[in-house]
PDB file of C-alpha atoms in Angstrom:
ATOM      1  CA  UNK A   1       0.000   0.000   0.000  1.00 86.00           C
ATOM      2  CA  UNK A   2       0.951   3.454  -0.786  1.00 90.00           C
ATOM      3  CA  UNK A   3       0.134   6.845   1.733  1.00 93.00           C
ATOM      4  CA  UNK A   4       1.113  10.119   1.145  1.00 93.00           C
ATOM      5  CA  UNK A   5       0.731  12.832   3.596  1.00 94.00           C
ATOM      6  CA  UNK A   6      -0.740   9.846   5.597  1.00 94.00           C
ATOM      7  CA  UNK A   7      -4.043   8.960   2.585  1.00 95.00           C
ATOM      8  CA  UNK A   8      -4.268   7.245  -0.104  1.00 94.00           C
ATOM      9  CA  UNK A   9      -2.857   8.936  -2.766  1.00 89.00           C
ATOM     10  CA  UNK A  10      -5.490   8.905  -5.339  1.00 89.00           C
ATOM     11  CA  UNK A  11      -7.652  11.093  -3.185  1.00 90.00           C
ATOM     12  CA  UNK A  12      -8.112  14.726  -4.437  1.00 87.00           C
ATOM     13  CA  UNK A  13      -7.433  16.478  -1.989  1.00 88.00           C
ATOM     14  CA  UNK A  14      -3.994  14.458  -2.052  1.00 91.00           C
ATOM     15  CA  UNK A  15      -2.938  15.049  -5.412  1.00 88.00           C
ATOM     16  CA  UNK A  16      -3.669  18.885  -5.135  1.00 87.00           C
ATOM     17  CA  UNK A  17      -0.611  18.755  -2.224  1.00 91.00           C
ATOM     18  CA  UNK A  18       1.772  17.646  -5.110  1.00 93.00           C
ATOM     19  CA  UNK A  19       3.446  18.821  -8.662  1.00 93.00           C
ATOM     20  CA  UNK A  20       4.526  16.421 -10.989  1.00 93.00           C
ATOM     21  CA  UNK A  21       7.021  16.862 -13.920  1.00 91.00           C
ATOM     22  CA  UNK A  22       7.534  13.851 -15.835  1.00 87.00           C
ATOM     23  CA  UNK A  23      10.786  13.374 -17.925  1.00 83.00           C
ATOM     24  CA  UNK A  24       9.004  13.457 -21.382  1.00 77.00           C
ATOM     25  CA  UNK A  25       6.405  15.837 -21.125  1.00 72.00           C
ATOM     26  CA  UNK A  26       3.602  15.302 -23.578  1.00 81.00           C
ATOM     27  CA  UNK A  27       1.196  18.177 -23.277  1.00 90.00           C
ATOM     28  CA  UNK A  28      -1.118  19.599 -25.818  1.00 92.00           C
ATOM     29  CA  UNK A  29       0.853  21.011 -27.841  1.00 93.00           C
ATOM     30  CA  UNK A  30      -1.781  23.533 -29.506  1.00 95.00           C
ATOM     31  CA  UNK A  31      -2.055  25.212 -25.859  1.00 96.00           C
ATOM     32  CA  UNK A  32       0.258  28.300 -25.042  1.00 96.00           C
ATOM     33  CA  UNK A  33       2.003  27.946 -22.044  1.00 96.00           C
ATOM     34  CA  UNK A  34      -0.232  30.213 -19.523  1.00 96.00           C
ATOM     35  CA  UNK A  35      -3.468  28.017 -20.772  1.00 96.00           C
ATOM     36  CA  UNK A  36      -1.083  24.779 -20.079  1.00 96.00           C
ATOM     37  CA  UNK A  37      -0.128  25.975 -16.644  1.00 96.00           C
ATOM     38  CA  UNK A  38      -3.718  27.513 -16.052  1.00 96.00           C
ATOM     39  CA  UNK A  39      -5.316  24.426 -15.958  1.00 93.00           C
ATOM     40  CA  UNK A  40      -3.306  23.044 -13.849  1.00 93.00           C
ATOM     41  CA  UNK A  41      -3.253  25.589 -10.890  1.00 93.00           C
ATOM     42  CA  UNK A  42      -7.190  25.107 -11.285  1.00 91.00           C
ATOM     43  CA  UNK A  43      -7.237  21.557 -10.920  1.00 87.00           C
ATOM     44  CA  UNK A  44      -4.530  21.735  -8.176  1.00 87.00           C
ATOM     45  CA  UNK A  45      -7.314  23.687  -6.493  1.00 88.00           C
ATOM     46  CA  UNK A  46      -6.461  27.552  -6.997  1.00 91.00           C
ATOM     47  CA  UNK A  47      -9.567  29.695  -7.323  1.00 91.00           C
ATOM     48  CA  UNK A  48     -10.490  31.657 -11.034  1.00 90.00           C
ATOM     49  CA  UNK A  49      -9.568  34.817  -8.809  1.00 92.00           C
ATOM     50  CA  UNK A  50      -5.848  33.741  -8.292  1.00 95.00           C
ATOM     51  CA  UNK A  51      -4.949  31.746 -10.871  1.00 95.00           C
ATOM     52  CA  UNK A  52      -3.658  34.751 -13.072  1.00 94.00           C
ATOM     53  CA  UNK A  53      -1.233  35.582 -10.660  1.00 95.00           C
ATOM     54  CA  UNK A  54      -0.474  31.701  -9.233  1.00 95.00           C
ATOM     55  CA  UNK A  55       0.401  31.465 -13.724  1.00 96.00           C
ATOM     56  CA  UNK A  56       2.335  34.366 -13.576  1.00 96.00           C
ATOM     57  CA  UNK A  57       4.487  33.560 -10.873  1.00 94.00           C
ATOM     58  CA  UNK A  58       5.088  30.182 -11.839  1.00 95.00           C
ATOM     59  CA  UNK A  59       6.588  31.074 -15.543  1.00 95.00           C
ATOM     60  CA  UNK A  60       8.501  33.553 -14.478  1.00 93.00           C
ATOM     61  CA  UNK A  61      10.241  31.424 -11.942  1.00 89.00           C
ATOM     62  CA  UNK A  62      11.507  29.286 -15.275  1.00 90.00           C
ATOM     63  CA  UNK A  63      11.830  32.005 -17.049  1.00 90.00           C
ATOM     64  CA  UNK A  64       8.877  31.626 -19.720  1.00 94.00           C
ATOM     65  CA  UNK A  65       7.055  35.297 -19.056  1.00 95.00           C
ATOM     66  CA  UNK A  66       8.429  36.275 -22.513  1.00 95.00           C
ATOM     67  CA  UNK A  67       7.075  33.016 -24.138  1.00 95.00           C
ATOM     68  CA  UNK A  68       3.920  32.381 -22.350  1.00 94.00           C
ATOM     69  CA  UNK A  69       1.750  32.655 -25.210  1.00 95.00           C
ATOM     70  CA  UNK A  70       3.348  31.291 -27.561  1.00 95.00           C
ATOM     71  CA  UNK A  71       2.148  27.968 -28.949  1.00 96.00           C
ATOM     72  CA  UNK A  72       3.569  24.731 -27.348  1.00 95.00           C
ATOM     73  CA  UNK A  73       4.296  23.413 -30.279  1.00 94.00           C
ATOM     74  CA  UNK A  74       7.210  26.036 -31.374  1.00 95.00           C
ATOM     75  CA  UNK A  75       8.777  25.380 -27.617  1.00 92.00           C
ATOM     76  CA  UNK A  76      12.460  23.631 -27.869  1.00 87.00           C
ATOM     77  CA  UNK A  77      13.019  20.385 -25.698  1.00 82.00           C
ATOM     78  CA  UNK A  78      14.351  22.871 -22.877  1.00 83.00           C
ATOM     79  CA  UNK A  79      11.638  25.407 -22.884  1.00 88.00           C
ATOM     80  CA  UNK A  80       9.052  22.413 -22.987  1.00 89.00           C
ATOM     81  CA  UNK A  81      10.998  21.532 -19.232  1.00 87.00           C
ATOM     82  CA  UNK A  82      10.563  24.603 -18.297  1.00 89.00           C
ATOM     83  CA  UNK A  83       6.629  24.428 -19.149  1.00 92.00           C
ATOM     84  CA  UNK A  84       6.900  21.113 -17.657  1.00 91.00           C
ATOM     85  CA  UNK A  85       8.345  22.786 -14.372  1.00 91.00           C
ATOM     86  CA  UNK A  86       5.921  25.711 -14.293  1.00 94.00           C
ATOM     87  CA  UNK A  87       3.133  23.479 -14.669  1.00 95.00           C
ATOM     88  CA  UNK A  88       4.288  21.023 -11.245  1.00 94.00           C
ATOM     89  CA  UNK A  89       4.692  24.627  -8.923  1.00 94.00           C
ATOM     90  CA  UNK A  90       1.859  26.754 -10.082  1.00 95.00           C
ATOM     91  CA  UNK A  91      -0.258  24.928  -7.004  1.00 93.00           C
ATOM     92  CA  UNK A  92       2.279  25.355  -4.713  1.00 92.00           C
ATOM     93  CA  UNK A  93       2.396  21.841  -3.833  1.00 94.00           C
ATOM     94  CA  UNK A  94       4.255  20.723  -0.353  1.00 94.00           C
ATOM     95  CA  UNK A  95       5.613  17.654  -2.352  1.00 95.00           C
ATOM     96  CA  UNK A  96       7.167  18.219  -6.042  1.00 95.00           C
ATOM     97  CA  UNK A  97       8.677  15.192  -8.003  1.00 95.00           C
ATOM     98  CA  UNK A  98      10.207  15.448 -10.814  1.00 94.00           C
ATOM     99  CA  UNK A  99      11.946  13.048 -13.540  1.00 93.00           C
ATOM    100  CA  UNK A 100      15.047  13.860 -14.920  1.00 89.00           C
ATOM    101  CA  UNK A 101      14.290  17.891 -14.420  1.00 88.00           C
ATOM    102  CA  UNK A 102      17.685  19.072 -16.220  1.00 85.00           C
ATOM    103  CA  UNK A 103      17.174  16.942 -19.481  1.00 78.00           C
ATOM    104  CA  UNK A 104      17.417  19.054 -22.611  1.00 73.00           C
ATOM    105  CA  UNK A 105      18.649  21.885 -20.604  1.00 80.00           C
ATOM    106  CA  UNK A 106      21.315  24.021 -21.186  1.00 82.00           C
ATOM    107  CA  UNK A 107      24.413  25.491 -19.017  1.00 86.00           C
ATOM    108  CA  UNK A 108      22.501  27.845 -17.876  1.00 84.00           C
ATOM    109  CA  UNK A 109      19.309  26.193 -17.877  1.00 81.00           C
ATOM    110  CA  UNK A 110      20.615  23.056 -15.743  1.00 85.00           C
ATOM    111  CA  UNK A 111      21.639  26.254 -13.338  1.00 87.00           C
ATOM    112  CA  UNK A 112      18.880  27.865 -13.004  1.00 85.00           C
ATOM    113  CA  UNK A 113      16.596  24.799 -12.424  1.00 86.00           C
ATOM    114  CA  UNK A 114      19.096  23.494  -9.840  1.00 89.00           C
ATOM    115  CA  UNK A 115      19.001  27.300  -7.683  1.00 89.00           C
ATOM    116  CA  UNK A 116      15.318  26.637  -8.254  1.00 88.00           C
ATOM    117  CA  UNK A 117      15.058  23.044  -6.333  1.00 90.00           C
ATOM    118  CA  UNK A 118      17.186  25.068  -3.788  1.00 91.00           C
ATOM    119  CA  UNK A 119      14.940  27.560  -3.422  1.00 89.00           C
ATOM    120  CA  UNK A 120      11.850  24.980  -2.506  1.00 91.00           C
ATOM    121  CA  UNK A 121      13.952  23.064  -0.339  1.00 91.00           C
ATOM    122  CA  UNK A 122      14.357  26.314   2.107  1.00 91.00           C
ATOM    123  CA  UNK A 123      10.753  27.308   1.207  1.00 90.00           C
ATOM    124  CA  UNK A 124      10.087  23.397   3.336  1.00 92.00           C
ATOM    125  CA  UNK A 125       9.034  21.605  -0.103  1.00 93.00           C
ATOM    126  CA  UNK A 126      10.318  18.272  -0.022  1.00 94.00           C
ATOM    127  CA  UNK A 127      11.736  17.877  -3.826  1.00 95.00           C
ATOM    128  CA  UNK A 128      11.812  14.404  -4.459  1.00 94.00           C
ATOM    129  CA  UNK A 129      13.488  13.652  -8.248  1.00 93.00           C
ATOM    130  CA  UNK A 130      15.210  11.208  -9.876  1.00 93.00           C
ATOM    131  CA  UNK A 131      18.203  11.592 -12.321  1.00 90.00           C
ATOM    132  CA  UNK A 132      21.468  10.344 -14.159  1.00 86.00           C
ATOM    133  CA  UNK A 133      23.306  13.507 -13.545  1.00 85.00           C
ATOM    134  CA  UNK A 134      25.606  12.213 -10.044  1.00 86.00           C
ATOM    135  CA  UNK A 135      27.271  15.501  -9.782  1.00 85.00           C
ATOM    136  CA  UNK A 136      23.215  17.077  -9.625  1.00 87.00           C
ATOM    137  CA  UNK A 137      22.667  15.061  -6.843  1.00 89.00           C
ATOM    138  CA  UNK A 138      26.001  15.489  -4.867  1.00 86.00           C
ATOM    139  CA  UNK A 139      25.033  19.064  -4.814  1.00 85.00           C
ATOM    140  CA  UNK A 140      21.542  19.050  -4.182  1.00 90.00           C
ATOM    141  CA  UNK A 141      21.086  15.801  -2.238  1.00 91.00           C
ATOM    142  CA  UNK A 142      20.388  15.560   1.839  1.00 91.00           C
ATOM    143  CA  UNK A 143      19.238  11.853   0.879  1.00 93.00           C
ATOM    144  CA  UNK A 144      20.126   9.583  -1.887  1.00 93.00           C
ATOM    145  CA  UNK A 145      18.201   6.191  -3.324  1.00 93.00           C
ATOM    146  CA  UNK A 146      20.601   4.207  -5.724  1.00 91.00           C
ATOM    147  CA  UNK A 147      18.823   1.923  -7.888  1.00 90.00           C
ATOM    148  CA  UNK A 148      19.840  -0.715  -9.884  1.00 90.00           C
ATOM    149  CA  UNK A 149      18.169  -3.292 -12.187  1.00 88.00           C
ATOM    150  CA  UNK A 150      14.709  -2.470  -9.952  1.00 88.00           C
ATOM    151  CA  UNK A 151      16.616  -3.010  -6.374  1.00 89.00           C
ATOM    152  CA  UNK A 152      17.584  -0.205  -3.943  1.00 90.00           C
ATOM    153  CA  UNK A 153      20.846  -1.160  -3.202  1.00 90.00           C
ATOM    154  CA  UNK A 154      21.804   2.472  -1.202  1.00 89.00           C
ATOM    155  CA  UNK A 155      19.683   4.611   0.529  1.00 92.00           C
ATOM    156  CA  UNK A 156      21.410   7.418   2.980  1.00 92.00           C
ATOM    157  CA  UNK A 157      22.475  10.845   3.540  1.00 90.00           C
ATOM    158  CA  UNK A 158      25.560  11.661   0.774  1.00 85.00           C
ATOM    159  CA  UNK A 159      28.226  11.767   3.691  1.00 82.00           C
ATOM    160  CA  UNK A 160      27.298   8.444   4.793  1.00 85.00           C
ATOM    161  CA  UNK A 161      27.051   6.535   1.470  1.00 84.00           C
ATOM    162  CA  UNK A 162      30.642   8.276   0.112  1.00 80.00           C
ATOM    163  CA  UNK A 163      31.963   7.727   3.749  1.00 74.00           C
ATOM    164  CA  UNK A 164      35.377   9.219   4.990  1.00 70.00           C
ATOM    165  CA  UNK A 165      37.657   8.282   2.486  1.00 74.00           C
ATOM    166  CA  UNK A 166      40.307   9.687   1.128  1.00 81.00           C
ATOM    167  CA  UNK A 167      41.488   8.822  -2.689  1.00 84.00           C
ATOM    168  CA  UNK A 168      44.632  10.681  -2.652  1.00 89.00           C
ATOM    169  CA  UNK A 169      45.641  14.583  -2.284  1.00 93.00           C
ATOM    170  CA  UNK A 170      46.633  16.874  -5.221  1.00 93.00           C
ATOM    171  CA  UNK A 171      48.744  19.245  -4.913  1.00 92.00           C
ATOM    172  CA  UNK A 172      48.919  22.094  -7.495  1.00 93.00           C
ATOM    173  CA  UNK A 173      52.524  24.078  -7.433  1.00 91.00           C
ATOM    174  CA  UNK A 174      54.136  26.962  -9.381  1.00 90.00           C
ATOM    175  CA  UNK A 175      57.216  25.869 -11.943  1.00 87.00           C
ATOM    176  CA  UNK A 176      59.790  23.759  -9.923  1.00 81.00           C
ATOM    177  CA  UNK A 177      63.011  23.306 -10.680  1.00 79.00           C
ATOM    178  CA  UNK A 178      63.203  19.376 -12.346  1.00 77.00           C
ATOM    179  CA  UNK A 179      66.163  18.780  -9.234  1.00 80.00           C
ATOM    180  CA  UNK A 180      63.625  19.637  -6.792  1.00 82.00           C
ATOM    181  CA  UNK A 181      60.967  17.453  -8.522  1.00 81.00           C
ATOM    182  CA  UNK A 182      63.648  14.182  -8.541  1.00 84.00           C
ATOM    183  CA  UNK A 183      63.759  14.273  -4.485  1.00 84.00           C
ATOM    184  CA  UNK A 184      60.002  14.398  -4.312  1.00 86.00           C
ATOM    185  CA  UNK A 185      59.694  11.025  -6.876  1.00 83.00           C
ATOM    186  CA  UNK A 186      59.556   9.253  -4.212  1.00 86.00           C
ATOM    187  CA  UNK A 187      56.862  10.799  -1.906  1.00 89.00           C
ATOM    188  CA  UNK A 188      54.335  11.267  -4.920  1.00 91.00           C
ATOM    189  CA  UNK A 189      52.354   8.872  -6.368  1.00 91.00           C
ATOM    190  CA  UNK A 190      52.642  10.925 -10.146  1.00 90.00           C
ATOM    191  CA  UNK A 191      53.755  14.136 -11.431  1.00 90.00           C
ATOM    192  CA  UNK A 192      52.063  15.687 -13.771  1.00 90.00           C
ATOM    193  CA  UNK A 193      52.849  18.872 -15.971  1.00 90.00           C
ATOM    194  CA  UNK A 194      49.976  21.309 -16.327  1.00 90.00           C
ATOM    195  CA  UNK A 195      51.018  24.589 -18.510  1.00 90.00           C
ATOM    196  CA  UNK A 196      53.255  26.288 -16.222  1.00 88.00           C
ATOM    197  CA  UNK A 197      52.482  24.272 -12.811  1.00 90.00           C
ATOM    198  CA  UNK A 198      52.762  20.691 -11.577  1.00 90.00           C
ATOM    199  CA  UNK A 199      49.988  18.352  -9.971  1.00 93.00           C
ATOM    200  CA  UNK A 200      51.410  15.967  -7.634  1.00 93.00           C
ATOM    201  CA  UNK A 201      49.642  13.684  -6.739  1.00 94.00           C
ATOM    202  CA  UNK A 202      50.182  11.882  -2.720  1.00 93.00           C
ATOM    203  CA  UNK A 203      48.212   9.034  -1.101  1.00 91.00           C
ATOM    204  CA  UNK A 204      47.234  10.898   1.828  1.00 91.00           C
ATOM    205  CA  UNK A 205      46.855  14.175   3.629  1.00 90.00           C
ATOM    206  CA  UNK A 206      50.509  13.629   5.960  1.00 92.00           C
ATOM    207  CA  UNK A 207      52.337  12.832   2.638  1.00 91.00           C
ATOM    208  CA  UNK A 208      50.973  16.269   0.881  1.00 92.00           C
ATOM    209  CA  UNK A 209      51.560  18.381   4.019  1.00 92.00           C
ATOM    210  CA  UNK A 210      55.176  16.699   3.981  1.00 92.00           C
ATOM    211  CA  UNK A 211      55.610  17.739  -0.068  1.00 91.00           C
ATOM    212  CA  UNK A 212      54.250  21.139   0.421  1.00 91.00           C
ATOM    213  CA  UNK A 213      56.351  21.534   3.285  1.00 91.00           C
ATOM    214  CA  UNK A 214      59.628  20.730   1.142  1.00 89.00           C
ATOM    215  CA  UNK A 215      58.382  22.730  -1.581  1.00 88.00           C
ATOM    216  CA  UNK A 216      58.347  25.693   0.606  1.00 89.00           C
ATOM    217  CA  UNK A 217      61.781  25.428   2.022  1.00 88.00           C
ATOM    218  CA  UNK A 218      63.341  25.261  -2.049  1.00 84.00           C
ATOM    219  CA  UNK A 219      61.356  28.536  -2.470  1.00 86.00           C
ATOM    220  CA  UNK A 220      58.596  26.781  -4.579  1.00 86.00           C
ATOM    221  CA  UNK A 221      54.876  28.177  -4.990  1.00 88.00           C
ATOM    222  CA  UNK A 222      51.982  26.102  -3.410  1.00 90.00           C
ATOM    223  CA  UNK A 223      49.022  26.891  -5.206  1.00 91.00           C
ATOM    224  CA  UNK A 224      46.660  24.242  -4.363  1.00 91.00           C
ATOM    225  CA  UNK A 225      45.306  21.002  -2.495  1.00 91.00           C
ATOM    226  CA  UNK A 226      42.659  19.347  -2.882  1.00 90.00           C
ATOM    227  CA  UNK A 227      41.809  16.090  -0.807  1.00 88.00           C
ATOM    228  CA  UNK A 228      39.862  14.010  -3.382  1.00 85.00           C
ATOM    229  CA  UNK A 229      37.295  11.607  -2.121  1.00 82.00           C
ATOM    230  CA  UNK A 230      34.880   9.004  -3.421  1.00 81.00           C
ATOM    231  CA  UNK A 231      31.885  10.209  -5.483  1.00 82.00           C
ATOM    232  CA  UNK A 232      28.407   9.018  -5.924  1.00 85.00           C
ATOM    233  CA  UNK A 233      29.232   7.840  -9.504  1.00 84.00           C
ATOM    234  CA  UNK A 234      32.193   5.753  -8.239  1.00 83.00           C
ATOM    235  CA  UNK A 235      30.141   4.472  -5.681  1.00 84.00           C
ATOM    236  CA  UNK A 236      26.988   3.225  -8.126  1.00 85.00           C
ATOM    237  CA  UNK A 237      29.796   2.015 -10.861  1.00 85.00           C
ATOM    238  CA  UNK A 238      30.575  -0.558  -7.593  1.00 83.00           C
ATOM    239  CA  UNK A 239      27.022  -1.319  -6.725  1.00 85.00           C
ATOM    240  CA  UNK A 240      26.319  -1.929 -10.868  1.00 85.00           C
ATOM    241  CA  UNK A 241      29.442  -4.326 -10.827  1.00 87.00           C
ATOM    242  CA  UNK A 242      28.624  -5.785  -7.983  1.00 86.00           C
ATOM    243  CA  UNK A 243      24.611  -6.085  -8.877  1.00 86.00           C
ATOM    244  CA  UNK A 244      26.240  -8.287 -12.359  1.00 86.00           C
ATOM    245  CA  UNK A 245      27.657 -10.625 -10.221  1.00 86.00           C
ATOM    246  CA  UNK A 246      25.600 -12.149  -8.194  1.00 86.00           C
ATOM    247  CA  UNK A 247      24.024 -15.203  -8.995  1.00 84.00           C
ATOM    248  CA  UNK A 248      20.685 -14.959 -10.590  1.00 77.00           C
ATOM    249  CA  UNK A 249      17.619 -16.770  -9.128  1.00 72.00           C
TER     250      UNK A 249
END
């Protein structure tokens, strides 16, 4: 069985306490974007009265005032998301869940959706969506649901599933004289030229503070470190390899 907010779900007074976006939005496409996102902040319960200004508000937060009446069917993939997004908030639903939001976005698109999602989560929306885009959901994330072949195989807060460790440490330096660089061979992992700098590359955090340290006393330039630690895409890479091996039933 299935309860949200505590009901059943199909009950309307339910469904009016969500927005919905799904990842291939197929609305009519001879509607203009404020009738598309009209009739959905009436049947999500707004009044005649408000719904001009519940339309309004919702379009410009995707940035469709300029295109509102303009026909669906001249809207490119990414303007059709934003419809798609305009459409889920113009109710001002409590729950919003949306597949694959950034798909056919742009840059700048992917952006401003993402400051968007931010902006419910501190408004106390729970945004539940689901995506390919790991680095989206690093960002965004307090809790994460991996998936694979139908079976949750994760479920946690980010800092929990990626855990404390540590891949190595980079170290970024100005130019180094190639004497200096022999002594550190054998405290670095690799060295790697980078235009006019160096990345070395240590296993762990005493190592790098060790290199820097040297690198200062020759007179060199430390311009960097950066601790580098699992991420989520590592982490579902292991859970897909490890999904392919297990004996099936």
């Amino acid at each position: 069985s299935i309860q949200v907010f505590g009901r059943a779900p199909t009950e309307a007074a339910v469904r009016a306490r969500i927005g919905f976006m799904p990842e291939q939005a197929y609305f009519p496409e001879h509607l203009t974007a404020a009738e598309l996102v009209s009739q959905h902040a009436l049947l999500g319960g707004i009044s005649y009265r408000d719904t001009r200004r519940a339309v309004d508000q919702a379009l410009g937060l995707v940035g469709l005032t300029e295109a509102r009446h303009s026909r669906l069917r001249t809207y490119s993939k990414g303007m059709l998301q934003r419809a798609g997004l305009a459409q889920a908030l113009v109710a001002n639903p409590e729950l919003v869940i949306l597949d694959e939001p950034m798909s056919g976005l742009d840059p700048l698109g992917r952006h401003d959706v993402r400051e968007l999602m931010v902006q419910l989560r501190a408004a106390g929306k729970t945004v539940f969506f689901s995506t390919h885009i790991l680095p989206d959901v690093e960002a965004l994330c307090d809790r994460v649901a991996m998936i694979v072949r139908g079976e949750t195989r994760k479920v946690g807060r980010v800092a929990e599933l990626i855990g404390n460790a540590l891949l190595d440490v980079e170290l970024t330096v100005g130019p180094i004289q190639l004497e200096i660089l022999g002594e550190l061979r054998a405290q670095v992992l690799r060295a790697t030229p980078r235009g006019d700098e160096w990345v070395l590359t240590c296993a762990d955090i005493t190592c790098a503070n060790q290199v820097a340290d040297r690198i200062r006393a020759r007179g060199g330039e430390l311009r960097g470190m950066i601790a580098r630690r699992p991420s989520l895409e590592q982490l579902l890479v292991a859970e897909v390899a490890a999904k392919a091996a297990e004996p099936r039933p």
